[in-house]
PDB file of C-alpha atoms in Angstrom:
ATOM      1  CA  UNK A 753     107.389 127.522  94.384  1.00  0.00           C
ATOM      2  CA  UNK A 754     107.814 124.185  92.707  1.00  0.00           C
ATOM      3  CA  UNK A 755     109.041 121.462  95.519  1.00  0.00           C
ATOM      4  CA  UNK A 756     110.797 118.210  93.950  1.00  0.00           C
ATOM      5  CA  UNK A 757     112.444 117.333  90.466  1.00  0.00           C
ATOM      6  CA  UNK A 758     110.302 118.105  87.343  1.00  0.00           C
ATOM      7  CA  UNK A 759     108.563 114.825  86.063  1.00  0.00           C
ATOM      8  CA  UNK A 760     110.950 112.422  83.273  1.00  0.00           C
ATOM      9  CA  UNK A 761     107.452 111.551  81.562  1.00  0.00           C
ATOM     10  CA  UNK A 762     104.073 113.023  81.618  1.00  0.00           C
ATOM     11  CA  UNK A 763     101.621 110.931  83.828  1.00  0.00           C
ATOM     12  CA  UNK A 764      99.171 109.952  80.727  1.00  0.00           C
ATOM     13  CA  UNK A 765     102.372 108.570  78.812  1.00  0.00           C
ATOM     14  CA  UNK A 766     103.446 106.596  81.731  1.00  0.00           C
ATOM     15  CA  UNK A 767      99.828 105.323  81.479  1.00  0.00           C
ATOM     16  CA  UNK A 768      99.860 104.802  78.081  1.00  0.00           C
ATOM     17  CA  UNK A 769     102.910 102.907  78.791  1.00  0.00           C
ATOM     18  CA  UNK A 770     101.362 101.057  82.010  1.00  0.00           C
ATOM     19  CA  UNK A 771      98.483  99.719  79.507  1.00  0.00           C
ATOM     20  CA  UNK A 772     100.631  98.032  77.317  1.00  0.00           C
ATOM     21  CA  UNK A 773     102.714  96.547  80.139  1.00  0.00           C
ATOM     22  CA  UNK A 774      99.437  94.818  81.974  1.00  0.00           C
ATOM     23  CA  UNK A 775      98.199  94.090  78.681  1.00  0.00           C
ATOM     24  CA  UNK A 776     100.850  92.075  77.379  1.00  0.00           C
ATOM     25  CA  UNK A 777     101.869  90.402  80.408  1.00  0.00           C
ATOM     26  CA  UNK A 778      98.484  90.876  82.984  1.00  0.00           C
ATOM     27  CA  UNK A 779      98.602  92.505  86.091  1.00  0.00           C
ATOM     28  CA  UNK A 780     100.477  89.263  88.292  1.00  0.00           C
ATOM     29  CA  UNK A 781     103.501  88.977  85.602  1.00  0.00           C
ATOM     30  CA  UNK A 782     103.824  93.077  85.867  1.00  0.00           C
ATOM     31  CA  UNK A 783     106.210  93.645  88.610  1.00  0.00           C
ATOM     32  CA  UNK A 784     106.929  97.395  89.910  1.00  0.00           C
ATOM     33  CA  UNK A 785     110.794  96.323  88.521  1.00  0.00           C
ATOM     34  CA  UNK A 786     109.089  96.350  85.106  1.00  0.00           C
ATOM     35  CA  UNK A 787     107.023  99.481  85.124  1.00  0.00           C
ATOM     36  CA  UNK A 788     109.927 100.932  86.261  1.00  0.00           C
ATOM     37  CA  UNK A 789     111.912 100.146  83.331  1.00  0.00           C
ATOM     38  CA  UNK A 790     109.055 100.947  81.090  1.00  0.00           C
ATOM     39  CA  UNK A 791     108.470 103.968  81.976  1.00  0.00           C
ATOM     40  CA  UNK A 792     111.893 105.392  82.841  1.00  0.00           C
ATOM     41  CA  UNK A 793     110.466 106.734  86.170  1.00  0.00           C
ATOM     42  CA  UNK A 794     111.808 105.866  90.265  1.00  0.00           C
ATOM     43  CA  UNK A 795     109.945 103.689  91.944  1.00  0.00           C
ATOM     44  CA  UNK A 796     109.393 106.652  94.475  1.00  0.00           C
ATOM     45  CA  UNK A 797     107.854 108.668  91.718  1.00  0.00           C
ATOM     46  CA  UNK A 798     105.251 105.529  90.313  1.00  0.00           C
ATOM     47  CA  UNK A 799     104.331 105.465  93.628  1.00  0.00           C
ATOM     48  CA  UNK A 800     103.503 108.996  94.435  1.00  0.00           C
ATOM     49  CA  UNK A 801     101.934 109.580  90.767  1.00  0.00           C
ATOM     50  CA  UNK A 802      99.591 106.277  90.828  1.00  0.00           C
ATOM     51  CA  UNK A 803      99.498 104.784  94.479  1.00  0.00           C
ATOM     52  CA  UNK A 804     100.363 100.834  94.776  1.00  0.00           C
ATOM     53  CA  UNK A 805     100.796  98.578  91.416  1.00  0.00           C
ATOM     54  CA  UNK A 806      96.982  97.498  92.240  1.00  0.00           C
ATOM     55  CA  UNK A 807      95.715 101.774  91.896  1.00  0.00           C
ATOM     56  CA  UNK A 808      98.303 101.968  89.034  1.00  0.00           C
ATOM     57  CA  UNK A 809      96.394  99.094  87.074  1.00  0.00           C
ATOM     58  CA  UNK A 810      92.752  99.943  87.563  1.00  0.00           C
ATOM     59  CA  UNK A 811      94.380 103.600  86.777  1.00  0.00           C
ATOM     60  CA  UNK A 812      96.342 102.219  83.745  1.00  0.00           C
ATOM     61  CA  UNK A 813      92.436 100.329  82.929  1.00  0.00           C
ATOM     62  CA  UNK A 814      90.412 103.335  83.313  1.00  0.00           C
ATOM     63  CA  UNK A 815      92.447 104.984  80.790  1.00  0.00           C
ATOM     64  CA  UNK A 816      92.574 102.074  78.493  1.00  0.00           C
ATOM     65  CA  UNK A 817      88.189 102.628  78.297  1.00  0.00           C
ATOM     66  CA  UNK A 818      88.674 106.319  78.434  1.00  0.00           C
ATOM     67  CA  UNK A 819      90.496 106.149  75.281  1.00  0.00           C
ATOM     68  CA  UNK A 820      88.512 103.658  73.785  1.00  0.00           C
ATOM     69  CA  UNK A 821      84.845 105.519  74.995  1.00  0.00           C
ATOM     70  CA  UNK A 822      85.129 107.641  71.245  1.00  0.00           C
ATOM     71  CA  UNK A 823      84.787 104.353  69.625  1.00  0.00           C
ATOM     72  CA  UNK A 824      81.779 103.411  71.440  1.00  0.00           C
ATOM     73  CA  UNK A 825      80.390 106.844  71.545  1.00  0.00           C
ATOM     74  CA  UNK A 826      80.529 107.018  67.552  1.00  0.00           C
ATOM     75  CA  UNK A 827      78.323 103.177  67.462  1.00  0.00           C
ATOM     76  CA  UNK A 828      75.907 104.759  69.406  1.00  0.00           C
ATOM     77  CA  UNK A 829      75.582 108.514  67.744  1.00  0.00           C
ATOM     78  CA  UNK A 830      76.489 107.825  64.141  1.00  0.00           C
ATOM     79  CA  UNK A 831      73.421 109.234  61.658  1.00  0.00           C
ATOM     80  CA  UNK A 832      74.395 105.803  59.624  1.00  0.00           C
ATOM     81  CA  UNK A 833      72.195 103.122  59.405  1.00  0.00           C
ATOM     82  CA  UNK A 834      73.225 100.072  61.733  1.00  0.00           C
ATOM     83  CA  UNK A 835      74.524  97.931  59.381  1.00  0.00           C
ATOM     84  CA  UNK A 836      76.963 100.411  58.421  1.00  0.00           C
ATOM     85  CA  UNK A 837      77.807 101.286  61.652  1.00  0.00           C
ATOM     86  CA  UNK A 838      78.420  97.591  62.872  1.00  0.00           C
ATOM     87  CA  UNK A 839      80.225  96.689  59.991  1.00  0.00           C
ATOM     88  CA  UNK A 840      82.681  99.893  60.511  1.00  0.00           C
ATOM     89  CA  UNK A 841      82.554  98.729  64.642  1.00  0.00           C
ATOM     90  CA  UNK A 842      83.754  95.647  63.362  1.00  0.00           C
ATOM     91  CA  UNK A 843      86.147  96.526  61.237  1.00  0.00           C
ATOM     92  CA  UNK A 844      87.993  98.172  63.829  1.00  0.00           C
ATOM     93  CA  UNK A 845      87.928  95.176  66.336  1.00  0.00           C
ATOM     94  CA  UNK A 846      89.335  93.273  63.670  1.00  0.00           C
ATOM     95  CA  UNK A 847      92.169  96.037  62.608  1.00  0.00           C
ATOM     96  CA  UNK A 848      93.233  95.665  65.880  1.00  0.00           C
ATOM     97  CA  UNK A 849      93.003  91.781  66.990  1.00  0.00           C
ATOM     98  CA  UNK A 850      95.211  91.905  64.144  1.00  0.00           C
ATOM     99  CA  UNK A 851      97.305  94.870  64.517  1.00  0.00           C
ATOM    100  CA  UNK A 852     101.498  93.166  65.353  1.00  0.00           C
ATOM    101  CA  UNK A 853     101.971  96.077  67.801  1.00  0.00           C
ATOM    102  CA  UNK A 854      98.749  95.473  69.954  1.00  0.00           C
ATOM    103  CA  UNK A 855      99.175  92.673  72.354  1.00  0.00           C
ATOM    104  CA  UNK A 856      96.987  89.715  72.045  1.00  0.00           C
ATOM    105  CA  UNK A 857      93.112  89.938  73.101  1.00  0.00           C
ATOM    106  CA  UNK A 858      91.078  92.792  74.780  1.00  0.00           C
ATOM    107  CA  UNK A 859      92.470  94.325  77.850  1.00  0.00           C
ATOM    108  CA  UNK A 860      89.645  94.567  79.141  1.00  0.00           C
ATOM    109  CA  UNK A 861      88.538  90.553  78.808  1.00  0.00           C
ATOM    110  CA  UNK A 862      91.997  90.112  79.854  1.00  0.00           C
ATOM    111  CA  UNK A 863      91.585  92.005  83.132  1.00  0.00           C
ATOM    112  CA  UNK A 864      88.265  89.791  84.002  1.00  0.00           C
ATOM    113  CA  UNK A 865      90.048  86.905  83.286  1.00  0.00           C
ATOM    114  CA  UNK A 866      93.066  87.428  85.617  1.00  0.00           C
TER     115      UNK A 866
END
């Protein structure tokens, strides 16, 4: 038997959602208020799916490396030679410190620094 109200979102959304949110604004201009809004679930529910804001941002980190580990994975275990593979590394830092829809900077810099 299934006890409480099915979930709005699925938990790796809200996450995905969470990321962007800390991202853009770091973890002391996130309020709860915020992720909240972004993610379209109760307070209550945040709070039982990912703990305090603190669990929901090392969560909401975590799966900002987890999803960036294939990246890093392919560097290391590409049969190219390395100049290739830097220069394709590279490439994909750049698409992205210049992609409009990513916030500004690495999250994970961004973290350390706050």
């Amino acid at each position: 038997m299934v006890r409480g109200r099915p979930r709005k979102i699925d938990p790796d959304t809200a996450l995905d959602i969470a990321v962007r949110l800390f991202w853009d604004q770091g973890f002391e201009g996130t309020s709860m208020n915020d992720l909240v809004e972004a993610t379209g679930m109760a307070k209550p529910g945040l709070y039982a799916a990912f703990g305090c804001k603190e669990q929901l941002y090392i969560k909401a980190l975590t799966h900002y490396l987890d999803q960036s580990a294939p990246m890093f994975k392919e560097l290391v275990a590409s049969p190219d030679n390395l100049p290739v593979v830097l220069k394709r590394f590279l490439s994909s830092i750049r698409d992205g410190a210049i992609d409009k829809t990513c916030p500004s900077g690495c999250f994970v810099v961004n973290s350390v620094v706050e």
